[in-house]
Amino acid sequence: MRVKEIYDFLNELSPFELQEKWDNSGLLVGNFEDEVKEVHISLDLDEQVLENVKANSLIITHHPLIFSPLKKVNYDSYATKLLRGLIKKDICLICMHTNFDKTHLNKYVASEILGLDIEDTQEYITYATVNQDFDVFQKNIEKRLGLKQSKVVKCAQKVKRVGLVTGAGASMINEVEADCFLTGDIKYHDAMEASLRKISLIDVGHYESEHHFSPLLLGLCEKYLKLNKLKAIITASKNPFKY
């Protein structure tokens, strides 16, 4: 099956034109006319994932391998080292990042993983009405995401309305229309900003909130790939952090 056929299916599922200007989703490695024998789905591309993928395959990741333009390719950086491996094995790479966040991932994590009743979605931010004690709500979020602990900014004892952005969404604090915001990679100054705005925060982790990308995408495209006699495999990347 040609890469172009799979790309067109993914584009209908979650249009690549929806990605942010700073993003780099789409076909990053390979050619639309390349034939692929297997499809692998992963949150990220790392050395172990690449090692386990056969030649002439297609890898679909959430995070783009290349964000900024490359000025040199000398195989001593994360991106260039993996690029070398992809090219040697004739493996194509498609990334579905901010476009997929907007169309699928944030809503899926909110409803299917966190068990929230979605009331609204505005671009990135998915909203739900909660009306729970903050401590009870926090413990439930930790349990559902498998977090041993979480960083929080507690501005009130009760959570009424919550907003969610998977991954790193703290830069959107000034857009949040809720009294509690769930996102990952919360920094010190984000916490200060949230405190000033009286918005409680719960850090849901970057990897922990986004690794659901793989089973979600597999479920959405497995039937299509099977009809075209292609095997789809989740080849999970590892969380680089240890706690």
Backbone as JSON, one array per atom type, in Angstrom:
{
  "sequence": "MRVKEIYDFLNELSPFELQEKWDNSGLLVGNFEDEVKEVHISLDLDEQVLENVKANSLIITHHPLIFSPLKKVNYDSYATKLLRGLIKKDICLICMHTNFDKTHLNKYVASEILGLDIEDTQEYITYATVNQDFDVFQKNIEKRLGLKQSKVVKCAQKVKRVGLVTGAGASMINEVEADCFLTGDIKYHDAMEASLRKISLIDVGHYESEHHFSPLLLGLCEKYLKLNKLKAIITASKNPFKY",
  "N": [[0.84, -1.2, 0.0], [0.5, 2.24, -0.79], [2.12, 5.11, 0.66], [0.78, 7.52, 0.26], [-1.94, 6.86, 0.11], [-2.54, 6.07, 2.74], [-1.87, 8.42, 4.06], [-3.82, 10.16, 3.01], [-6.14, 9.06, 4.1], [-5.64, 9.5, 6.85], [-5.61, 12.25, 6.79], [-8.24, 12.89, 6.23], [-9.37, 11.95, 8.55], [-8.2, 13.56, 10.53], [-7.55, 16.58, 9.69], [-4.5, 17.77, 8.38], [-4.09, 20.43, 7.96], [-5.09, 21.75, 10.11], [-3.16, 21.98, 12.01], [-1.0, 23.83, 14.26], [0.83, 26.88, 13.49], [3.47, 26.74, 14.29], [3.96, 24.1, 14.38], [4.92, 20.8, 13.1], [3.59, 18.74, 11.63], [2.63, 15.92, 9.53], [3.92, 14.25, 6.56], [7.1, 13.45, 7.26], [9.38, 11.97, 6.72], [10.33, 10.07, 3.95], [8.5, 9.12, 0.94], [5.56, 9.92, -0.9], [4.93, 7.99, -2.76], [6.07, 5.68, -1.85], [5.99, 2.21, -0.99], [4.5, 0.47, 1.7], [4.83, -2.09, 4.2], [4.08, -2.62, 6.79], [2.42, -0.94, 9.5], [3.29, 1.12, 12.15], [2.47, 2.48, 15.31], [3.13, 5.09, 17.55], [3.73, 7.15, 20.46], [6.09, 8.67, 20.49], [9.17, 8.71, 18.61], [11.83, 6.64, 19.26], [15.08, 5.12, 19.93], [14.7, 2.41, 20.56], [12.13, 1.87, 19.59], [12.59, 2.28, 16.84], [14.44, 0.26, 16.35], [12.87, -2.02, 16.58], [11.18, -1.96, 14.42], [10.42, -3.14, 11.21], [12.11, -3.02, 8.01], [10.95, -0.92, 5.31], [8.55, -0.04, 6.4], [5.88, 1.97, 7.84], [5.88, 4.51, 10.2], [3.78, 6.05, 12.52], [3.67, 8.81, 14.47], [2.86, 10.82, 17.39], [4.29, 13.09, 18.36], [6.32, 15.28, 16.46], [9.37, 14.34, 14.87], [11.12, 16.18, 13.84], [11.25, 19.49, 14.64], [12.38, 22.12, 14.45], [14.1, 23.76, 11.7], [16.72, 21.84, 10.22], [20.15, 22.46, 10.34], [22.41, 21.03, 10.04], [23.37, 17.64, 9.5], [24.67, 15.46, 11.27], [24.44, 13.26, 12.81], [24.63, 13.3, 15.62], [22.69, 14.21, 17.25], [19.41, 13.96, 18.76], [17.32, 14.04, 16.78], [18.72, 13.82, 14.26], [20.19, 11.46, 14.49], [18.19, 9.5, 14.63], [16.94, 9.99, 12.21], [18.85, 9.06, 10.42], [18.69, 6.31, 10.93], [16.05, 5.79, 10.09], [16.19, 6.35, 7.33], [18.13, 4.51, 6.46], [16.74, 2.11, 6.78], [14.65, 2.41, 5.09], [12.24, 3.47, 6.1], [9.2, 5.15, 6.5], [7.88, 8.2, 7.91], [5.18, 9.6, 9.51], [3.7, 12.31, 11.2], [1.28, 13.22, 13.6], [0.2, 15.76, 15.23], [-0.61, 18.64, 16.64], [-2.92, 18.93, 15.13], [-4.28, 16.51, 15.62], [-4.59, 16.67, 18.35], [-6.55, 18.65, 18.5], [-8.75, 17.56, 17.11], [-9.23, 14.99, 18.2], [-7.63, 13.87, 20.49], [-7.62, 15.39, 23.0], [-10.35, 15.43, 23.7], [-10.86, 12.69, 23.87], [-9.18, 11.8, 25.99], [-10.26, 13.31, 28.07], [-12.94, 12.3, 28.26], [-12.91, 9.39, 27.98], [-10.67, 8.46, 29.43], [-10.39, 10.04, 31.77], [-12.98, 10.15, 32.57], [-14.75, 12.31, 32.45], [-17.61, 14.43, 31.96], [-18.03, 15.85, 29.06], [-18.65, 19.21, 28.2], [-18.08, 21.18, 26.43], [-15.85, 22.16, 23.76], [-13.18, 24.16, 22.91], [-11.24, 24.9, 20.36], [-8.28, 23.86, 21.41], [-8.85, 23.44, 24.16], [-10.68, 21.4, 26.26], [-13.71, 21.28, 27.99], [-15.36, 20.54, 31.12], [-18.01, 20.03, 33.47], [-17.63, 19.66, 36.93], [-17.89, 19.9, 39.86], [-16.82, 19.0, 42.45], [-15.05, 18.16, 45.49], [-11.8, 19.49, 45.78], [-9.54, 17.92, 46.62], [-10.52, 15.3, 46.46], [-11.12, 15.17, 43.74], [-8.55, 15.55, 42.64], [-7.21, 13.19, 43.51], [-8.65, 11.28, 42.13], [-8.03, 11.91, 39.48], [-5.27, 11.38, 39.49], [-5.32, 8.61, 39.95], [-6.64, 7.63, 37.65], [-4.86, 8.29, 35.65], [-2.63, 7.0, 36.4], [-0.74, 8.23, 38.02], [1.76, 8.64, 40.44], [2.09, 10.78, 42.01], [1.22, 14.29, 41.96], [1.81, 17.62, 40.84], [0.29, 20.5, 42.15], [-1.72, 23.49, 42.07], [-3.63, 24.94, 44.32], [-6.43, 26.73, 44.44], [-8.96, 26.9, 45.39], [-11.33, 25.16, 47.47], [-13.18, 23.65, 46.2], [-13.84, 22.18, 43.02], [-15.39, 23.42, 40.27], [-15.73, 23.88, 37.42], [-13.77, 22.42, 34.89], [-10.91, 22.64, 32.77], [-9.13, 21.04, 30.12], [-6.01, 20.31, 28.62], [-4.07, 18.15, 26.9], [-0.62, 17.01, 27.14], [1.68, 19.7, 26.91], [0.24, 22.44, 27.96], [0.3, 24.8, 29.38], [0.81, 27.39, 28.56], [-1.56, 28.38, 27.74], [-3.03, 29.37, 29.82], [-4.12, 31.94, 30.18], [-6.29, 31.81, 28.53], [-8.08, 30.1, 29.58], [-11.31, 29.21, 30.63], [-12.31, 28.37, 33.19], [-12.33, 27.12, 36.61], [-10.4, 25.35, 37.27], [-7.54, 23.85, 35.87], [-6.25, 21.34, 33.85], [-3.23, 20.09, 32.79], [0.03, 19.33, 31.34], [3.6, 19.48, 32.16], [3.89, 21.79, 33.8], [5.28, 24.81, 34.81], [7.2, 26.81, 37.18], [6.63, 29.6, 36.92], [4.27, 29.45, 35.53], [2.62, 28.46, 37.5], [2.62, 30.63, 39.25], [1.29, 32.53, 37.68], [-1.21, 31.28, 37.38], [-2.07, 31.25, 40.04], [-2.42, 33.99, 40.49], [-4.57, 34.45, 38.8], [-6.47, 32.97, 40.03], [-6.92, 30.31, 39.31], [-7.02, 26.96, 39.74], [-4.53, 24.38, 39.44], [-3.66, 21.2, 38.09], [-1.07, 19.1, 37.5], [-0.91, 16.94, 34.95], [1.0, 15.51, 33.69], [3.13, 15.08, 30.83], [3.8, 12.85, 29.13], [2.11, 11.01, 30.42], [-0.46, 11.98, 29.96], [-0.65, 11.92, 27.23], [0.1, 9.47, 26.06], [-1.98, 7.91, 25.36], [-2.57, 8.35, 22.79], [-1.7, 6.36, 20.97], [-3.31, 3.83, 21.27], [-5.79, 5.04, 20.71], [-5.55, 6.09, 18.05], [-5.0, 3.7, 16.71], [-7.42, 2.32, 17.04], [-9.04, 3.92, 15.46], [-8.08, 3.63, 12.86], [-7.62, 0.97, 12.32], [-9.49, -0.81, 11.09], [-9.65, 0.2, 8.47], [-7.0, -0.21, 7.6], [-6.82, -3.0, 7.78], [-8.64, -3.79, 5.82], [-7.16, -3.18, 3.65], [-5.23, -5.02, 3.83], [-3.1, -4.58, 5.6], [-1.0, -4.66, 8.41], [-1.42, -3.26, 11.59], [0.43, -1.98, 14.27], [0.98, -1.3, 17.7], [3.76, 0.26, 18.81], [5.22, 1.0, 21.46], [6.73, 3.93, 22.71], [9.05, 4.86, 25.35], [8.57, 6.52, 28.49], [10.72, 9.17, 29.08], [11.29, 10.1, 31.6], [11.92, 9.28, 35.05], [10.43, 8.7, 38.23]],
  "CA": [[0.0, 0.0, 0.0], [1.3, 3.45, -0.89], [2.03, 6.06, 1.77], [-0.21, 8.56, -0.07], [-3.27, 6.36, 0.44], [-2.67, 6.13, 4.19], [-1.85, 9.84, 4.4], [-5.13, 10.74, 2.67], [-7.09, 8.58, 5.11], [-5.35, 10.22, 8.09], [-5.96, 13.65, 6.57], [-9.69, 12.96, 6.38], [-9.63, 11.7, 9.96], [-7.74, 14.73, 11.29], [-6.87, 17.37, 8.66], [-3.19, 18.31, 8.75], [-4.14, 21.9, 7.87], [-5.5, 22.28, 11.41], [-2.01, 22.11, 12.9], [-0.53, 25.18, 14.57], [1.87, 27.37, 12.58], [4.79, 26.35, 14.78], [4.02, 22.65, 14.4], [5.51, 20.19, 11.91], [2.91, 17.48, 11.36], [2.59, 15.52, 8.13], [4.93, 13.28, 6.14], [8.41, 14.04, 7.53], [10.43, 11.14, 6.12], [9.8, 9.16, 2.95], [7.88, 9.64, -0.27], [4.17, 9.5, -1.02], [4.82, 6.81, -3.63], [6.68, 4.52, -1.2], [5.13, 1.1, -0.58], [4.79, 0.05, 3.07], [4.38, -3.45, 4.52], [3.5, -2.59, 8.14], [2.24, 0.39, 10.09], [3.54, 1.16, 13.59], [1.96, 3.7, 15.94], [3.83, 5.36, 18.81], [3.7, 8.55, 20.88], [7.35, 9.26, 20.04], [10.15, 7.82, 17.98], [13.09, 6.54, 19.99], [15.96, 4.1, 19.36], [14.12, 1.08, 20.74], [11.03, 1.77, 18.63], [13.18, 2.14, 15.51], [15.09, -1.05, 16.28], [11.86, -3.06, 16.48], [10.38, -1.79, 13.22], [11.02, -3.74, 10.03], [12.35, -2.16, 6.85], [9.81, -0.64, 4.42], [7.35, 0.18, 7.2], [5.48, 3.35, 8.12], [5.67, 4.83, 11.61], [2.97, 7.24, 12.77], [3.87, 9.28, 15.84], [2.17, 12.06, 17.78], [5.26, 14.18, 18.38], [7.21, 15.33, 15.3], [10.81, 14.14, 15.09], [11.78, 17.44, 13.47], [10.48, 20.7, 14.93], [13.08, 23.27, 13.87], [14.89, 23.41, 10.51], [18.04, 21.27, 10.49], [21.26, 23.13, 9.65], [23.44, 20.02, 9.79], [22.95, 16.27, 9.77], [25.92, 14.76, 11.61], [24.09, 12.06, 13.59], [24.97, 13.38, 17.04], [21.53, 14.75, 17.98], [18.24, 13.07, 18.81], [16.61, 13.99, 15.5], [19.54, 13.37, 13.13], [20.55, 10.05, 14.68], [17.04, 8.69, 14.26], [16.75, 10.17, 10.77], [19.78, 8.15, 9.76], [18.14, 4.96, 11.03], [14.87, 5.7, 9.25], [16.59, 6.33, 5.93], [18.83, 3.24, 6.21], [15.78, 1.0, 6.74], [13.55, 2.79, 4.19], [11.03, 3.62, 6.91], [8.56, 6.46, 6.37], [7.41, 8.75, 9.18], [4.11, 10.61, 9.52], [3.41, 12.81, 12.54], [-0.04, 13.84, 13.79], [0.41, 16.42, 16.52], [-1.64, 19.57, 17.11], [-4.18, 18.65, 14.43], [-4.94, 15.4, 16.3], [-5.01, 17.2, 19.66], [-7.79, 19.42, 18.33], [-9.88, 16.76, 16.62], [-9.49, 13.74, 18.9], [-6.95, 13.43, 21.71], [-8.07, 16.06, 24.22], [-11.7, 14.96, 24.04], [-10.78, 11.27, 24.24], [-8.61, 11.68, 27.34], [-11.23, 13.87, 29.01], [-14.13, 11.46, 28.45], [-12.66, 7.95, 28.11], [-9.64, 8.17, 30.42], [-10.67, 10.74, 33.03], [-14.38, 9.96, 32.93], [-15.43, 13.6, 32.58], [-18.73, 14.7, 31.05], [-17.64, 17.02, 28.27], [-19.72, 20.15, 27.9], [-17.68, 22.1, 25.35], [-14.45, 22.16, 23.35], [-12.8, 25.36, 22.17], [-9.92, 24.62, 19.79], [-7.56, 22.88, 22.2], [-9.3, 23.23, 25.53], [-11.92, 20.65, 26.47], [-14.29, 21.67, 29.27], [-16.34, 19.67, 31.76], [-18.5, 20.44, 34.79], [-17.2, 18.65, 37.89], [-18.54, 20.1, 41.17], [-16.25, 18.05, 43.41], [-13.99, 18.61, 46.39], [-10.54, 19.5, 45.04], [-8.68, 16.79, 47.0], [-11.14, 14.09, 45.91], [-10.93, 15.26, 42.28], [-7.13, 15.34, 42.36], [-6.89, 11.78, 43.71], [-9.28, 10.54, 41.04], [-7.22, 12.17, 38.28], [-4.02, 10.63, 39.67], [-5.62, 7.19, 39.8], [-7.0, 7.32, 36.27], [-3.68, 8.48, 34.79], [-1.52, 6.22, 36.93], [0.25, 9.14, 38.59], [2.07, 8.38, 41.84], [1.93, 12.08, 42.66], [1.01, 15.35, 40.99], [1.98, 19.0, 41.29], [-0.98, 21.21, 42.09], [-1.93, 24.83, 42.61], [-4.99, 24.84, 44.85], [-6.96, 28.07, 44.68], [-10.27, 26.78, 46.04], [-11.56, 23.81, 48.01], [-14.08, 22.92, 45.31], [-13.67, 22.33, 41.58], [-16.7, 23.51, 39.61], [-15.56, 23.64, 35.98], [-12.39, 22.09, 34.6], [-10.45, 22.64, 31.38], [-8.05, 20.08, 29.89], [-5.16, 20.26, 27.43], [-3.05, 17.12, 27.08], [0.72, 17.48, 26.81], [2.11, 20.93, 27.57], [-0.68, 23.5, 27.57], [0.28, 25.85, 30.39], [0.86, 28.7, 27.92], [-2.94, 28.78, 27.45], [-3.72, 29.72, 31.08], [-4.9, 33.17, 30.03], [-7.48, 31.53, 27.72], [-8.91, 29.12, 30.28], [-12.57, 29.7, 31.19], [-12.66, 27.38, 34.21], [-11.64, 27.4, 37.86], [-9.33, 24.37, 37.42], [-6.95, 23.54, 34.56], [-5.43, 20.14, 33.81], [-2.29, 20.01, 31.68], [1.32, 18.81, 31.76], [4.8, 20.33, 32.07], [3.63, 23.09, 34.44], [6.5, 25.41, 35.36], [7.06, 27.68, 38.35], [5.97, 30.86, 36.58], [2.89, 29.1, 35.19], [1.92, 28.35, 38.79], [2.44, 32.0, 39.75], [0.25, 33.14, 36.85], [-2.48, 30.66, 37.73], [-2.44, 31.73, 41.38], [-2.92, 35.35, 40.32], [-5.86, 34.38, 38.12], [-7.35, 32.13, 40.85], [-7.21, 29.07, 38.58], [-6.29, 25.81, 40.3], [-3.84, 23.58, 38.44], [-3.2, 19.84, 38.39], [-0.14, 18.68, 36.45], [-1.28, 15.57, 34.57], [2.13, 14.89, 33.01], [3.12, 15.14, 29.37], [3.7, 11.47, 28.64], [0.96, 10.33, 31.04], [-1.71, 12.44, 29.37], [-0.66, 11.79, 25.77], [0.44, 8.16, 25.49], [-3.23, 7.32, 24.89], [-2.6, 8.58, 21.34], [-1.49, 5.13, 20.19], [-4.51, 3.0, 21.16], [-6.87, 5.8, 20.09], [-5.37, 6.11, 16.6], [-5.14, 2.33, 16.22], [-8.84, 2.03, 16.96], [-9.66, 4.7, 14.39], [-7.62, 3.28, 11.51], [-7.35, -0.47, 12.19], [-10.4, -1.42, 10.11], [-9.22, 0.64, 7.14], [-5.75, -0.88, 7.25], [-7.1, -4.43, 7.57], [-9.28, -3.93, 4.52], [-6.09, -3.07, 2.66], [-4.29, -6.09, 4.14], [-1.93, -4.04, 6.3], [-0.99, -4.9, 9.85], [-1.12, -2.08, 12.41], [1.05, -2.41, 15.53], [1.41, -0.27, 18.65], [5.15, 0.09, 19.23], [5.2, 2.08, 22.45], [7.96, 4.58, 23.2], [9.1, 4.92, 26.8], [8.65, 7.82, 29.17], [12.13, 9.41, 29.41], [11.44, 10.46, 33.02], [11.68, 8.35, 36.15], [10.02, 9.48, 39.4]],
  "C": [[0.88, 1.25, 0.0], [1.07, 4.37, 0.31], [0.94, 7.09, 1.51], [-1.63, 8.12, 0.31], [-3.53, 6.44, 1.95], [-2.72, 7.59, 4.65], [-3.21, 10.48, 4.14], [-6.2, 10.31, 3.67], [-6.91, 9.34, 6.42], [-5.76, 11.69, 7.98], [-7.48, 13.86, 6.66], [-10.08, 12.81, 7.85], [-9.33, 12.94, 10.8], [-6.92, 15.62, 10.36], [-5.56, 18.01, 9.14], [-3.18, 19.84, 8.71], [-4.56, 22.54, 9.19], [-4.33, 22.49, 12.36], [-1.62, 23.57, 13.1], [0.62, 25.58, 13.63], [3.26, 26.92, 12.98], [5.01, 24.84, 14.71], [4.65, 22.11, 13.11], [4.91, 18.8, 11.69], [2.89, 17.19, 9.87], [3.61, 14.44, 7.84], [6.31, 13.91, 6.28], [9.55, 13.26, 6.89], [9.76, 10.18, 5.14], [9.13, 9.9, 1.81], [6.45, 9.12, -0.36], [3.99, 8.24, -1.85], [5.45, 5.56, -3.01], [5.63, 3.48, -0.83], [5.51, 0.67, 0.83], [4.16, -1.31, 3.35], [3.72, -3.54, 5.89], [3.35, -1.14, 8.58], [2.43, 0.27, 11.6], [3.1, 2.5, 14.14], [2.62, 3.88, 17.3], [3.68, 6.84, 19.16], [4.92, 9.29, 20.34], [8.14, 8.24, 19.25], [11.39, 7.82, 18.86], [13.88, 5.36, 19.41], [15.35, 2.7, 19.45], [12.96, 0.85, 19.78], [11.6, 1.49, 17.24], [13.81, 0.77, 15.32], [14.08, -2.17, 16.03], [11.0, -2.99, 15.22], [11.13, -2.35, 12.01], [11.21, -2.71, 8.93], [11.07, -2.02, 6.02], [8.49, -0.56, 5.18], [7.02, 1.66, 7.25], [5.28, 3.49, 9.61], [4.82, 6.09, 11.68], [3.16, 7.62, 14.23], [3.02, 10.52, 16.1], [3.14, 13.23, 17.71], [6.16, 14.15, 17.14], [8.67, 15.1, 15.69], [11.57, 15.43, 14.83], [10.84, 18.59, 13.76], [11.1, 21.9, 14.22], [13.85, 22.83, 12.64], [16.27, 22.88, 10.9], [19.1, 21.99, 9.67], [22.41, 22.17, 9.34], [22.88, 18.66, 10.16], [24.22, 15.45, 10.02], [25.7, 13.63, 12.6], [24.47, 12.11, 15.06], [23.85, 14.01, 17.86], [20.39, 13.75, 17.91], [17.61, 12.92, 17.43], [17.47, 13.37, 14.39], [19.96, 11.9, 13.26], [19.42, 9.14, 14.26], [16.71, 8.82, 12.78], [17.63, 9.21, 9.98], [19.23, 6.72, 9.76], [16.92, 4.77, 10.15], [15.24, 5.55, 7.78], [17.28, 5.01, 5.57], [17.85, 2.08, 6.03], [14.59, 1.3, 5.82], [12.21, 2.84, 4.94], [10.49, 5.05, 6.76], [8.02, 6.9, 7.75], [6.36, 9.82, 8.94], [3.85, 11.02, 10.96], [2.05, 13.51, 12.57], [-0.04, 14.48, 15.18], [-0.76, 17.34, 16.87], [-2.96, 19.4, 16.36], [-4.97, 17.56, 15.16], [-5.37, 15.79, 17.72], [-6.39, 17.85, 19.54], [-8.98, 18.54, 17.97], [-10.22, 15.56, 17.51], [-8.93, 13.61, 20.32], [-7.47, 14.08, 22.99], [-9.44, 15.57, 24.66], [-11.68, 13.51, 24.51], [-10.26, 11.09, 25.67], [-9.59, 12.2, 28.38], [-12.37, 12.89, 29.31], [-13.78, 10.01, 28.77], [-11.65, 7.61, 29.2], [-9.98, 8.78, 31.78], [-12.14, 10.64, 33.46], [-15.16, 11.24, 33.13], [-16.57, 13.71, 31.58], [-18.44, 16.0, 30.3], [-18.85, 17.91, 27.99], [-19.38, 21.04, 26.71], [-16.21, 21.89, 25.01], [-14.19, 23.39, 22.51], [-11.37, 25.19, 21.67], [-9.23, 23.5, 20.57], [-8.3, 22.47, 23.47], [-10.66, 22.54, 25.58], [-12.43, 20.94, 27.88], [-15.3, 20.65, 29.78], [-16.76, 20.27, 33.09], [-18.21, 19.32, 35.77], [-17.96, 18.73, 39.2], [-18.11, 19.04, 42.19], [-15.27, 18.75, 44.34], [-12.65, 18.49, 45.65], [-9.69, 18.27, 45.34], [-9.2, 15.47, 46.44], [-10.92, 14.03, 44.4], [-9.49, 14.97, 41.91], [-6.77, 13.86, 42.46], [-7.47, 10.92, 42.58], [-8.49, 10.69, 39.74], [-5.91, 11.38, 38.35], [-4.24, 9.14, 39.42], [-5.86, 6.82, 38.34], [-5.81, 7.44, 35.31], [-2.47, 7.68, 35.27], [-0.39, 7.07, 37.48], [0.5, 8.79, 40.06], [1.94, 9.65, 42.68], [1.68, 13.12, 41.57], [1.27, 16.71, 41.62], [0.65, 19.72, 41.14], [-0.82, 22.65, 42.56], [-3.39, 24.85, 43.03], [-5.5, 26.22, 45.23], [-8.33, 28.07, 45.35], [-10.46, 25.35, 46.5], [-12.46, 22.98, 47.1], [-13.75, 23.21, 43.85], [-15.06, 22.33, 40.95], [-16.59, 23.16, 38.13], [-14.09, 23.44, 35.7], [-12.12, 22.19, 33.1], [-9.26, 21.71, 31.25], [-7.35, 20.33, 28.57], [-4.1, 19.21, 27.69], [-1.69, 17.68, 26.66], [1.07, 18.73, 27.59], [1.24, 22.1, 27.12], [-0.71, 24.68, 28.51], [0.31, 27.26, 29.78], [-0.55, 29.23, 27.61], [-3.72, 29.21, 28.7], [-4.6, 30.96, 30.92], [-6.15, 33.0, 29.17], [-8.48, 30.65, 28.45], [-10.14, 29.77, 30.92], [-13.1, 28.66, 32.17], [-11.92, 27.73, 35.49], [-10.56, 26.37, 38.17], [-8.85, 23.96, 36.04], [-6.04, 22.33, 34.71], [-4.54, 20.18, 32.59], [-0.96, 19.51, 32.23], [2.43, 19.84, 31.65], [4.58, 21.71, 32.68], [4.9, 23.59, 35.12], [6.16, 26.38, 36.51], [6.27, 28.95, 38.01], [4.54, 30.63, 36.07], [2.05, 29.04, 36.46], [1.65, 29.73, 39.37], [1.32, 32.7, 38.99], [-1.12, 32.6, 37.21], [-2.98, 31.13, 39.09], [-3.04, 33.13, 41.31], [-4.32, 35.37, 39.72], [-6.89, 33.54, 38.88], [-7.83, 30.89, 40.08], [-6.37, 27.96, 39.2], [-5.66, 25.01, 39.16], [-3.57, 22.18, 38.97], [-2.34, 19.41, 37.22], [-0.4, 17.2, 36.14], [-0.17, 14.85, 33.79], [2.0, 14.96, 31.5], [2.91, 13.75, 28.78], [2.4, 10.82, 29.13], [-0.37, 10.75, 30.41], [-1.79, 12.19, 27.87], [-0.37, 10.39, 25.23], [-0.81, 7.38, 25.06], [-3.43, 7.54, 23.39], [-2.57, 7.27, 20.57], [-2.73, 4.24, 20.13], [-5.69, 3.72, 20.52], [-6.74, 5.77, 18.58], [-5.51, 4.71, 16.01], [-6.62, 1.97, 16.06], [-9.53, 2.73, 15.81], [-9.26, 4.23, 13.0], [-7.42, 1.78, 11.29], [-8.22, -1.13, 11.12], [-9.99, -1.06, 8.69], [-7.96, -0.09, 6.69], [-5.96, -2.37, 6.98], [-7.75, -4.67, 6.22], [-8.26, -3.87, 3.39], [-4.93, -4.02, 2.98], [-2.97, -5.59, 4.74], [-2.08, -4.28, 7.79], [-0.62, -3.61, 10.59], [-0.67, -2.53, 13.8], [1.33, -1.2, 16.41], [2.83, -0.61, 19.1], [5.46, 1.23, 20.19], [6.58, 2.61, 22.79], [7.89, 4.67, 24.71], [9.11, 6.35, 27.32], [10.11, 8.07, 29.54], [12.37, 9.76, 30.87], [11.21, 9.27, 33.93], [11.35, 9.2, 37.38], [10.36, 8.71, 40.68]]
}
